Every structure is written in C-alpha cells, then in structure tokens.
Coordinates of C-alpha atoms in Angstrom, one line a residue:
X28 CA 127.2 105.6 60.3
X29 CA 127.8 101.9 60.9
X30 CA 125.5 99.5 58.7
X31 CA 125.5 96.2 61.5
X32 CA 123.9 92.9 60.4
X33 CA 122.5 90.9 62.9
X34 CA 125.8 89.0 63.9
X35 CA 127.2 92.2 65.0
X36 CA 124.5 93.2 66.9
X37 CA 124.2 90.1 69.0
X38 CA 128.4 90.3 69.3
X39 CA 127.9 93.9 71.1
X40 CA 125.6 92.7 73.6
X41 CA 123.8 95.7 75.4
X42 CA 126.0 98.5 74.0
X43 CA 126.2 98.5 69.7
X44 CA 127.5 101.4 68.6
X45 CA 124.6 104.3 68.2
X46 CA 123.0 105.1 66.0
X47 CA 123.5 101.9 63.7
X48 CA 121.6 101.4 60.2
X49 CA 120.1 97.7 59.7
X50 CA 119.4 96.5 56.1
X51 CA 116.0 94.9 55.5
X52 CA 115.6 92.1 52.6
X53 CA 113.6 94.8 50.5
X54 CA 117.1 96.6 50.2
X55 CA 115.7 99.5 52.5
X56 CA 118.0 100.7 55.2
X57 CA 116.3 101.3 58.7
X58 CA 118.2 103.5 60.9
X59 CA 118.0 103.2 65.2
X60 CA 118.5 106.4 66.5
X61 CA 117.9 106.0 70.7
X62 CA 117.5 102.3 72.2
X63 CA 115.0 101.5 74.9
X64 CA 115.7 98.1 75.6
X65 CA 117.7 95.2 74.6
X66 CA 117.8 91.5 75.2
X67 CA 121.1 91.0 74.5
X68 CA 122.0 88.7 71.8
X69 CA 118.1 88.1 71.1
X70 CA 116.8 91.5 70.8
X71 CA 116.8 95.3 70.4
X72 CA 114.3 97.9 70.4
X73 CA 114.6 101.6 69.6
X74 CA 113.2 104.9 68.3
X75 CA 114.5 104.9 64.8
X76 CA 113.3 105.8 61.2
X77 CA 112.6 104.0 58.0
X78 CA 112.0 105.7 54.9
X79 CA 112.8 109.1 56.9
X80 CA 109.5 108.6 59.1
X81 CA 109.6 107.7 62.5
X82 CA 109.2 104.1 63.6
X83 CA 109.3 101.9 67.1
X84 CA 112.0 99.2 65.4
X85 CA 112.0 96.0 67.0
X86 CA 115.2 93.9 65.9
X87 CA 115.1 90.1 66.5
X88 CA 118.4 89.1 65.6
X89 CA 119.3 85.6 67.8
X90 CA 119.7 82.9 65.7
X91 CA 116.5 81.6 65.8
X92 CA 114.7 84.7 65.8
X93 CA 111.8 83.8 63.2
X94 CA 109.6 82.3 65.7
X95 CA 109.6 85.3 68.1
X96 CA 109.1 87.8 65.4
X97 CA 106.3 86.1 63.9
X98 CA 104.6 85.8 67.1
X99 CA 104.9 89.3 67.5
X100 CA 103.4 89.8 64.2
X101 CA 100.3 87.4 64.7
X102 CA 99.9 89.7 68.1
X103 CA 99.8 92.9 66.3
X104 CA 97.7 91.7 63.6
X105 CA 94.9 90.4 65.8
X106 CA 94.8 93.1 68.3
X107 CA 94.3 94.8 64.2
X108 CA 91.6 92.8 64.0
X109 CA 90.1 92.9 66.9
X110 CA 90.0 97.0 66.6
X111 CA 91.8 96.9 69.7
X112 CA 94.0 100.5 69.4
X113 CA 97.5 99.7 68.7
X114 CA 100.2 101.3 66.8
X115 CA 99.8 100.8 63.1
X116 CA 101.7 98.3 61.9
X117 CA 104.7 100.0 59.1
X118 CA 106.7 97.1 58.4
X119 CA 107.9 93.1 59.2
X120 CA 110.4 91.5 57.0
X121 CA 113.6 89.8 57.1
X122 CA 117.3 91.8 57.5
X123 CA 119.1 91.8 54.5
X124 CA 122.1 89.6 56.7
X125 CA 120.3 87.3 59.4
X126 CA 117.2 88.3 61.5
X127 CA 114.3 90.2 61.3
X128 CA 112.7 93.3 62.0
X129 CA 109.2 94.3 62.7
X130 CA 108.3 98.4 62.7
X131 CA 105.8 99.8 63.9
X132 CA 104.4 103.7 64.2
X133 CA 106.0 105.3 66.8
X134 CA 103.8 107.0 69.4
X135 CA 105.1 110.8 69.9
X136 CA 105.0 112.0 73.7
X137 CA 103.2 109.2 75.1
X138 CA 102.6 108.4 78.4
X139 CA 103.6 105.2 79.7
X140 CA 101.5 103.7 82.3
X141 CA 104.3 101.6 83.9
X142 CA 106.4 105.0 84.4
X143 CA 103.5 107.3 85.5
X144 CA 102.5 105.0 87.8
X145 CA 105.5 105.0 89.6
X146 CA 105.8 108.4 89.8
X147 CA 102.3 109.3 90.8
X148 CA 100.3 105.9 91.3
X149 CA 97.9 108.0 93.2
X150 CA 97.0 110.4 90.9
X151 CA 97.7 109.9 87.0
X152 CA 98.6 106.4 87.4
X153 CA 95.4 106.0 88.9
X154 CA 93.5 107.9 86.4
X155 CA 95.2 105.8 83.1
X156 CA 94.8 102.9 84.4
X157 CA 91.5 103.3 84.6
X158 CA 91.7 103.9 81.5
X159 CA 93.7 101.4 80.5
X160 CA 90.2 98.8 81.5
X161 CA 88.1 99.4 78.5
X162 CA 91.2 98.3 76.1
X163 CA 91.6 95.2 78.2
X164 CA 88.3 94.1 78.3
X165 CA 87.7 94.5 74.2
X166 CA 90.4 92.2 74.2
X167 CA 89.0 89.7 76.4
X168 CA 85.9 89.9 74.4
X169 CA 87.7 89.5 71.3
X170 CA 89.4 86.2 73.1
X171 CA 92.6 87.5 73.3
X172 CA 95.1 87.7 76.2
X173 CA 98.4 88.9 76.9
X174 CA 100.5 86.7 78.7
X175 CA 102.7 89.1 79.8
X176 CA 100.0 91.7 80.8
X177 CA 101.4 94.2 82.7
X178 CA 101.5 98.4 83.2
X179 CA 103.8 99.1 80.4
X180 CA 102.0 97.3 77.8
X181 CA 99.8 100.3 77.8
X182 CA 100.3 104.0 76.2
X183 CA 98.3 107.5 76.3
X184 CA 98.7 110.1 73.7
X185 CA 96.6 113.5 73.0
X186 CA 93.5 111.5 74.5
X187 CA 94.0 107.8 73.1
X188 CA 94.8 104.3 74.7
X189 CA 97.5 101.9 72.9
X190 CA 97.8 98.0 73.7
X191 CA 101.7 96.7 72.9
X192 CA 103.2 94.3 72.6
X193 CA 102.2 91.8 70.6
X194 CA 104.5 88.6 71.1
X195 CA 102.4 88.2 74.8
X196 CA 98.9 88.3 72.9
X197 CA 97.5 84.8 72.6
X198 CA 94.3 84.0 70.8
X199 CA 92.6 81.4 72.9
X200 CA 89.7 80.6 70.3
X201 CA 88.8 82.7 67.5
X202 CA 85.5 85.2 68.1
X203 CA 85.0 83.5 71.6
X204 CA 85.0 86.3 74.4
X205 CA 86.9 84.4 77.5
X206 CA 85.1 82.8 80.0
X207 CA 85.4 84.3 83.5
X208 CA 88.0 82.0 85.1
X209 CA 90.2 83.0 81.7
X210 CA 89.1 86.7 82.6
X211 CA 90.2 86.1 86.3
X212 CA 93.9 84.2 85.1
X213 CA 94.2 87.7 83.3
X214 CA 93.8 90.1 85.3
X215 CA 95.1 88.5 88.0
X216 CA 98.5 89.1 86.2
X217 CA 97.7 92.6 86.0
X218 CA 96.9 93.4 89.8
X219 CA 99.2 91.3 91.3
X220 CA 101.7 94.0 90.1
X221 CA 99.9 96.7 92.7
X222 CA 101.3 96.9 96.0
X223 CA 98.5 94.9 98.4
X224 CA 97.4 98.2 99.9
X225 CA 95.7 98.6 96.2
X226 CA 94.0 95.6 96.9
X227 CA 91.3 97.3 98.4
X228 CA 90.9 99.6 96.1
X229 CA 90.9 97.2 93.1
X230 CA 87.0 97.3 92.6
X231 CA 87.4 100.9 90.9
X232 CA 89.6 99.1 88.0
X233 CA 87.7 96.0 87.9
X234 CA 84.2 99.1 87.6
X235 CA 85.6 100.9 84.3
X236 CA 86.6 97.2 82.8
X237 CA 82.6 95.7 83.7
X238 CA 81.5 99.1 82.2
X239 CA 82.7 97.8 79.0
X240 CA 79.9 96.2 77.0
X241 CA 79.5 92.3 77.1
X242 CA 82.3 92.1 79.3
X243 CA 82.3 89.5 82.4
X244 CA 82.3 90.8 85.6
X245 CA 84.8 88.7 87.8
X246 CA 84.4 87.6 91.6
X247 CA 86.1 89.2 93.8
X248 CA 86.9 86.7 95.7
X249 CA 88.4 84.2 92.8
X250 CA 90.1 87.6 91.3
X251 CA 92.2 87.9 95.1
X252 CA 92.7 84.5 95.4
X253 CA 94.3 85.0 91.4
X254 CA 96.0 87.6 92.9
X255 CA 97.9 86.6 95.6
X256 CA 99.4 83.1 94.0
X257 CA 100.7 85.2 90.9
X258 CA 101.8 87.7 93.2
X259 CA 103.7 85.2 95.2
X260 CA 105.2 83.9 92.1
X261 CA 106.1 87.1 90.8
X262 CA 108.3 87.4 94.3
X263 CA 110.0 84.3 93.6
X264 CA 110.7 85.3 90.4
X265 CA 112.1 88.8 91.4
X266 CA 113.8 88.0 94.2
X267 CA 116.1 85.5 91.9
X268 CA 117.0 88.0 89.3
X269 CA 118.4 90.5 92.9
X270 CA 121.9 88.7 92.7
X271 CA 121.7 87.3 88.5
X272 CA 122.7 89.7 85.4
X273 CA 119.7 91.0 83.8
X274 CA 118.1 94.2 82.7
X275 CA 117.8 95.3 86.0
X276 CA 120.9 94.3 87.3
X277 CA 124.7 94.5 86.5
X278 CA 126.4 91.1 87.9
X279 CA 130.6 90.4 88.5
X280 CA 131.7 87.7 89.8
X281 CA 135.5 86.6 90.9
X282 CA 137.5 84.7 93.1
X283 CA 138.3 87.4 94.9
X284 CA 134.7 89.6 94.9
X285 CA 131.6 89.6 94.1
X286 CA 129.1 92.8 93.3
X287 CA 125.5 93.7 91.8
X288 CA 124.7 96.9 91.1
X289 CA 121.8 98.2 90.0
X290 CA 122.6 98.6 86.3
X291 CA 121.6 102.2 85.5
X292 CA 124.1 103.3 87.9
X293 CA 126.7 101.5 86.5
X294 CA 128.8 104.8 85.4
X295 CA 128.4 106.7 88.7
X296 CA 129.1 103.9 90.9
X297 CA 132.5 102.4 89.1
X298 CA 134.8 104.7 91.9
X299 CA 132.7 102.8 94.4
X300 CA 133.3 99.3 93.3
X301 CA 136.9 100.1 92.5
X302 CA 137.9 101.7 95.6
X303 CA 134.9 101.0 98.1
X304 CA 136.8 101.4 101.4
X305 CA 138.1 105.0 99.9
X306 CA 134.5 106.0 99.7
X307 CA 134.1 105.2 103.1
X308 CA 136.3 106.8 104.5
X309 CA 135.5 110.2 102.6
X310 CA 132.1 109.7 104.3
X311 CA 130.5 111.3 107.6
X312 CA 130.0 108.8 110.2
X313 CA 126.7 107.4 111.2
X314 CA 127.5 104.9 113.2
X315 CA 131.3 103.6 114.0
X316 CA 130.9 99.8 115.6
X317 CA 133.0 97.3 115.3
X318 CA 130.6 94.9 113.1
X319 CA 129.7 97.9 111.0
X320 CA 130.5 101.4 109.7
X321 CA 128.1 103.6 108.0
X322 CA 128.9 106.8 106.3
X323 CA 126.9 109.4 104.4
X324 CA 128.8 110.7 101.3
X325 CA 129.0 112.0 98.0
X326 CA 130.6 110.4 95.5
X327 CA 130.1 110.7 91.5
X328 CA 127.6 113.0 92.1
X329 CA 125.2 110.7 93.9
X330 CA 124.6 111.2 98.1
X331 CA 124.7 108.1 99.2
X332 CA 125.2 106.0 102.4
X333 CA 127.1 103.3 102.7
X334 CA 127.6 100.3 104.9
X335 CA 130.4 98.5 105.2
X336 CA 129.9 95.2 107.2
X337 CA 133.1 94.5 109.2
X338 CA 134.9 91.3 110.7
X339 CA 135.6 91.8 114.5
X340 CA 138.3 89.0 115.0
X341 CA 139.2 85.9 112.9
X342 CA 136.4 83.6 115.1
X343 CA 133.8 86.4 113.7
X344 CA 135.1 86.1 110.3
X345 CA 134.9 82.6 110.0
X346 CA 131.5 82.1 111.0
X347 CA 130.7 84.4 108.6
X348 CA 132.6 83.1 105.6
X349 CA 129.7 80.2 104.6
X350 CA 127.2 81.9 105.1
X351 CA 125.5 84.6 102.9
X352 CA 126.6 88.5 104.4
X353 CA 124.2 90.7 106.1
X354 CA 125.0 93.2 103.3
X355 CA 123.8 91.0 100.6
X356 CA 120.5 89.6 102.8
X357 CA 119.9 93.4 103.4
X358 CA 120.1 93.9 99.9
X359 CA 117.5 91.4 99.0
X360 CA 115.1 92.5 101.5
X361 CA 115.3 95.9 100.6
X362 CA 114.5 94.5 97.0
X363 CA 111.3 92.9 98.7
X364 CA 110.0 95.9 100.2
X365 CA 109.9 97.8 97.5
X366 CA 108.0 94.8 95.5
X367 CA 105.7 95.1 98.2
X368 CA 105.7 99.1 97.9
X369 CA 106.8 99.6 101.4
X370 CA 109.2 103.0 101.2
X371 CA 113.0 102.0 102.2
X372 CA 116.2 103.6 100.5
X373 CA 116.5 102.8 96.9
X374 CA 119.4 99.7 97.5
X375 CA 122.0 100.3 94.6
X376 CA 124.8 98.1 94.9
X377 CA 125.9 95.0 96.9
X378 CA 130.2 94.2 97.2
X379 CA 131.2 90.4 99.3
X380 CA 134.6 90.9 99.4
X381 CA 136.0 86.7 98.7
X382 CA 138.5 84.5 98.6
X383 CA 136.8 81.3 96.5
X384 CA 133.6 80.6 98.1
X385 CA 134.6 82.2 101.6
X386 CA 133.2 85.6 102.2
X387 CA 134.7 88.6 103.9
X388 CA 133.8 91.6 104.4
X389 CA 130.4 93.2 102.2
X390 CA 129.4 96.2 101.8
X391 CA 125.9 97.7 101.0
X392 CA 124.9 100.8 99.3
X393 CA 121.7 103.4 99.2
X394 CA 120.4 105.9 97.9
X395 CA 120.4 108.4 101.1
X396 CA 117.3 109.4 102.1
X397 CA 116.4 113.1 103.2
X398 CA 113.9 112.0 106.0
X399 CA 113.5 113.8 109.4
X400 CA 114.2 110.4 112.3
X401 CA 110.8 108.9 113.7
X402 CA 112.3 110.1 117.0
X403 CA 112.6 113.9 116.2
X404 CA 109.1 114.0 114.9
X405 CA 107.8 112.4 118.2
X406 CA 106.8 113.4 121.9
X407 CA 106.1 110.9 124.3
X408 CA 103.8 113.2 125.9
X409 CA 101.2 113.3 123.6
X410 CA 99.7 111.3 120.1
X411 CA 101.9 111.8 117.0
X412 CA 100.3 114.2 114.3
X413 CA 97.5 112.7 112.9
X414 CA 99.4 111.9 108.9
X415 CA 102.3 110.8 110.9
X416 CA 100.1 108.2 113.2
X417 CA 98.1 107.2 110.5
X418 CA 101.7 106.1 108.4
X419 CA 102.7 104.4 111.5
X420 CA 99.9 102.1 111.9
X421 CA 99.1 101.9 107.8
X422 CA 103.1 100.5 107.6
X423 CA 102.9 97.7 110.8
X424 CA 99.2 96.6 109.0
X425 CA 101.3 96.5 106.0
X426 CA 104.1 94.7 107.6
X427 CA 101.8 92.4 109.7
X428 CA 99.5 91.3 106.5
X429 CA 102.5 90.2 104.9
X430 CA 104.0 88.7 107.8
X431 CA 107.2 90.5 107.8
X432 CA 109.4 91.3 111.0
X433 CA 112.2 93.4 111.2
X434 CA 114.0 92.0 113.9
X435 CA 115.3 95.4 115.5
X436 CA 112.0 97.6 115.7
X437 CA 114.2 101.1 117.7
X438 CA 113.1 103.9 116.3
X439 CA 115.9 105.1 114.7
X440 CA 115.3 102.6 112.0
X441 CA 112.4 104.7 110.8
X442 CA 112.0 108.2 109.1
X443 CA 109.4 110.2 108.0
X444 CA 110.0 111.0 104.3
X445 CA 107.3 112.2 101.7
X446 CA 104.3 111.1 103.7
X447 CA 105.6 107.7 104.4
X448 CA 107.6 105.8 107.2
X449 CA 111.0 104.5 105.5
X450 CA 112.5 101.5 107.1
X451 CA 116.5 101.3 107.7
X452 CA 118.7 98.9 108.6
X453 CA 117.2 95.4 107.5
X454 CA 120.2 93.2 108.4
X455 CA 117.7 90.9 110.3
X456 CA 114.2 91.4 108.0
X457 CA 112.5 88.3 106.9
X458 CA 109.0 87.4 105.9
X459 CA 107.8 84.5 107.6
X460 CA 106.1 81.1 106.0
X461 CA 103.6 80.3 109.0
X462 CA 101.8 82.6 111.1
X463 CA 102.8 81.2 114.0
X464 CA 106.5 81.8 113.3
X465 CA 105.4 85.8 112.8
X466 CA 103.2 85.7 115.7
X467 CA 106.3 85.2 117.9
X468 CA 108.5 87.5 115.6
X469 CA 106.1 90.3 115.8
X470 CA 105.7 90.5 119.8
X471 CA 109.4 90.7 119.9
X472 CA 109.5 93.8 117.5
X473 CA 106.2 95.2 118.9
X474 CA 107.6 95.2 122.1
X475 CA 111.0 96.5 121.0
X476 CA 109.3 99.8 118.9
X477 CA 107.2 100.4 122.4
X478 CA 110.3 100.4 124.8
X479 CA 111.9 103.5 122.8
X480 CA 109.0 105.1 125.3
X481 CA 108.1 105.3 128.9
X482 CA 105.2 102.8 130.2
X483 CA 103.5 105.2 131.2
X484 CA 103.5 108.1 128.4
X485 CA 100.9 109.0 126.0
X486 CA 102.6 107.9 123.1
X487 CA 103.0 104.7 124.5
X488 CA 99.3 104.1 125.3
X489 CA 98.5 105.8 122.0
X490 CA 100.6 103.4 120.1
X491 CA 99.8 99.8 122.0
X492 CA 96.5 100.6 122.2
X493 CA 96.5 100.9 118.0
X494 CA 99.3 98.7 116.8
X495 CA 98.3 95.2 115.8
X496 CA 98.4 93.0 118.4
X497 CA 100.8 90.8 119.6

C-alpha cells in the first residue's frame, strides 16, 4: 500500500496510484479506497477510512491549500450550526507532509440528486428536489448561501436530506435570514441548471421552499429574469470548457492533430483516435459524399457513428484550413443542446487533422442512437400520432424560444427515440443573438421541414397550421 504525501499526489495528476494511505499531523494514517473526483494538483476526494470507519476524505494538497480547506471547514461548521443536515464532521487537520485533509461521515447508498435527475428528471428527480427546498430555505433563513448551488450539492438516504459542500457556503451576516433579492441571486443559480421547459413548472419548487417557515417567497418575475442571465452565463462558461482539458473533457493538442474526447471514454475510444480512418472504414455506410462519410460501427465495444468530414479538391481544402471544421462546430452545438436538454446523440470525441494552424480533414464522433427516422413514423395522409405531434411541436417551441435554427430542417435529420425527437446532423446549427436574424433563419428551415411533404397533404396542413410561425 503506497503511503503518498501531498507532493506525490499533485505529481500524479488525475491517476495516483489506488488505494494510497495519506498521513495526517496526529500520526494517524487515512486510507482512500475509490476516488470520485479530483482537481488535479489541487484536490482529491474519495470513499476512504480512517480509524477503520468509513469516511468522504477530501485531500487539499496544492501548495496553498490552507485557505481552501479552511473555507470548507467554516462551511461545514455553519451549516452545524445552523442545524442545517449535513454529514457529521470526523476530522480536519493538516497531512503529516504538506496539505490538508478534512473527513467527513460518509453517506451509505445515497442518492444523489444531480445523477437521479438525469436519469429520471421526471419522476425521482422531480420528487428530491422537491425535497431538496426545505434544506435550502433553512439555510437562507440562517443567512447562508452556497455559491456554487447546484443539484449535486444535495443527498437522500433512508428518508433524510444532506447539504455538501461546504467551501461554496458563505455567511452573508450572522443570524440575518437573506433578503429576497439575495434569495432571488440564489436560487437563480439553482434553476438556471433546468432545461427552460422546467421553467414553467418552477412554481412547484419555489411551493415546497415558501412552505418552509419564515421563508421569503420570491417574484416570479425577478426569479426568471435571475434565471435567464445566469443561465446565459452558465452557456458561456460551458461552451469554453467543449474544446479546454477539464473534468469533463480529455484535450491533445499537436502540430499535426488535435482531439477532445469526452474523458470517461478515454479507454474505449484510444483505437479511434489512433487509427480513425480504420474505424471508418470497418463501418456501414450512411451516407458516401464527397464532403462527408458517415458510418455506423462498433468499435471497443461502443456502437457508434462516425463522421469523417472530407476535402473535395485542394480549393476546398484551403478554404477550409482557417477556419474552424464543421466537425468541431458540430461538436459544440451538440454540447449546446444538451445544456439546453434538447435530445441529440451523446457527441464523444472531436479529431482536426493539422499541419500548424491549418486544418484538414475532422472527424466527429456519437453515441449511435436507436431511433426509428421521423420519415418512417409519418404518413402524409393523415396527422402524426398524437405523442409523436405533440414532440414535434414541444421541440420547434423549444428551438424557437431559444432562437436556434438548424440550417437543414429534411426530415431525415430527426428521429423518434424514447418519447423525444433527436436532432442529427448540426453542421449548420447556430443560435442567433437578435430575433430578427432567427426570424429570417427560421422561415428558411420551416419551410425546408414542410417541403419533405406534398402542399396539399394532411400532414402538411396539420403541421403549418401548428408550427410556429414564420
């Protein structure tokens, strides 16, 4: 078992070697048994034990780690005081060699609200965070708030709510509940992490947090407005890390290539990246053009489909050499969609091919997507089914609020997957700053979906009489 001091552990970046020991200052030895994040260089968190009992270890081992780990402390000891439920507190001291480390009780089998959401938003993610209000609201009327509030700073076990993390909670005065424009600043941060179609069905959340006693019931109208400028930062913010190493995102860049992949599918995707036109051409053709080839295959045990963007002639390739490829503004949009919560194929990996700055060929990689075509589920002599209609009008309202085109609206850039319309093939997506600028966009791909059908059919009345208008 490998006994690291802090030094080592900022030297091994995201991948120290597991499990590791840690000495604390007391002489103790606290072992990490599983990680579940890591800042590299800065800090690590895991499931470990101290003392043979379980513990959530937090490691803050960057040089100047003492400010951060005592800001986590001060968190954790005023939700404490506060009796805002939080896991118990089991230990903060310095490591023996450099750092610190702060332990706390570690929560068996809970649920975290971040993950359960995404997996069913609708039904237990609805449900916990309803119940996540009450916690929230005690700790607006104790003054506190998290800077940093968002779904996963909330756990359920055998019937109990947690708050964590501590180094976001701010005291903003002593035993003064927050006024309602502090109230509105926080939960603002909260919702703008729903997709908008949960805007209107915020006032169920914002119920069970007014139910809490003395709590301050916030305007709706100031609590959207909150909304939608932290949501817009929070796009600007995501939308940077798409092409930076991060967490999320595994970065390489070379004179000769550059790639992001999305980082937990590092392992199954290193055939791709090393041999990407192999891949391809172990794939079935979907489409065979001369500006792009797109294949279906499995490959590391993942079914995929991949895009390879091509280069007809040398005029092609040069005008495409200074500017960014389609691969990698298809890979942003995707990224944008799914902020947004609009279904489209999980994007997993981005390849320029280079030589300095020039580009050459990219390709783009998805997740492949099981969905029966828009077309196949369709008859242009009659409505669509009434769960299919309905997603076909709930995604253009979607589309349309957030003034997003598509720029090729046939219908074989659609499917019907899992009660929702997925959109393919975003090579020409953008969301537009003025309204007049989507105005103009939008007739062009409203009239574009409507052509894939006669004038005069019943799907094509049904559908211009309902789509938004142009």
């Amino acid at each position: 078992m490998a006994l690291l001091c802090a030094a080592e552990l900022r030297a091994a970046g995201r991948t120290p070697p597991m499990p590791f020991d840690v000495a604390l200052a007391d002489g103790r030895t606290v072992r990490v048994e599983r990680l579940l994040r890591v800042l590299p260089g800065k800090r690590l968190v895991g499931a470990g034990r101290l003392d043979g009992q379980p513990a959530l270890v937090k490691l803050f081992v960057a040089a100047a780690s003492e400010r951060h780990w005592q800001r986590e402390l001060d968190g954790i000891r005023a939700l404490l005081a506060a009796g805002v439920s939080t896991p118990a507190l089991v230990e903060a001291q310095a490591l023996a060699s450099g750092g610190h480390a702060l332990l706390t009780a570690f929560v068996a089998a809970a649920e975290d609200l971040a993950a359960v959401w995404r997996n069913d938003a609708e039904g237990r993610g609805r449900q916990l965070l309803r119940a996540a209000m009450p916690l929230l609201a005690r700790m607006h009327g104790a003054g506190l708030a998290q800077a940093d509030l968002h779904l996963g700073n909330f756990l359920f076990a055998a019937g109990n709510g947690y708050v964590i993390d501590g180094d976001a909670v701010s005291v903003t005065q002593p035993s003064r509940a927050l006024t309602e424009a502090e109230v509105v600043a926080n939960l603002a941060i909260l919702f703008a992490q729903l997709p908008p179609v949960w805007d209107d069905r915020r006032q169920a959340f914002v119920d069970a947090y007014a139910a809490q006693a003395g709590a301050v019931v916030p305007a709706a109208a100031a609590l959207q407005q909150a909304v939608e400028s932290v949501r817009a930062r929070r796009l600007r913010a995501f939308l940077g890390k798409v092409g930076r190493d991060c967490t999320q995102f595994s970065v390489e860049r070379g004179m000769r290539r550059f790639s992001v992949i999305e980082r937990s599918y590092g392992d199954a995707l290193r055939h791709f990246l090393a041999l990407p036109d192999q891949v391809v051409a172990a794939g079935k053709p979907l489409k065979s053009g001369e500006s792009s080839t797109v294949v279906d295959v499995i490959d590391s045990g993942l079914h995929l489909v991949v895009k390879r963007y091509n280069l007809k002639h040398w005029r092609h390739a040069l005008s495409r050499a200074w500017r960014p490829s389609r691969a990698w503004h298809s890979w942003r949009e995707a990224h944008r969609l799914l902020f947004f919560g609009i279904a489209t194929p999980l994007p997993l990996a981005m390849l320029e091919e280079r030589v300095g700055l020039l580009r050459g060929r990219a390709f783009l990689v998805t997740e492949y997507c099981p969905g029966e075509r828009l077309r196949v589920c369709l008859n242009a002599d009659a409505p669509p089914a009434p769960e299919i209609g309905e997603a076909i009008l709930a995604l253009f309202e979607q589309l349309a609020g957030l003034r997003i085109s598509h720029g090729d609206l046939k219908v074989s850039n659609l499917l019907w997957h899992d009660g929702k319309m997925v959109l393919l093939d975003l090579d020409a997506m953008c969301q537009h700053r003025s309204e007049a600028a989507f105005a103009r966009a939008w007739r062009r791909d409203r009239a574009r979906f409507l052509r894939n059908w006669p004038v005069e059919s019943v799907l094509y009345r049904w559908l211009d009489e309902r789509l938004p208008a142009a």
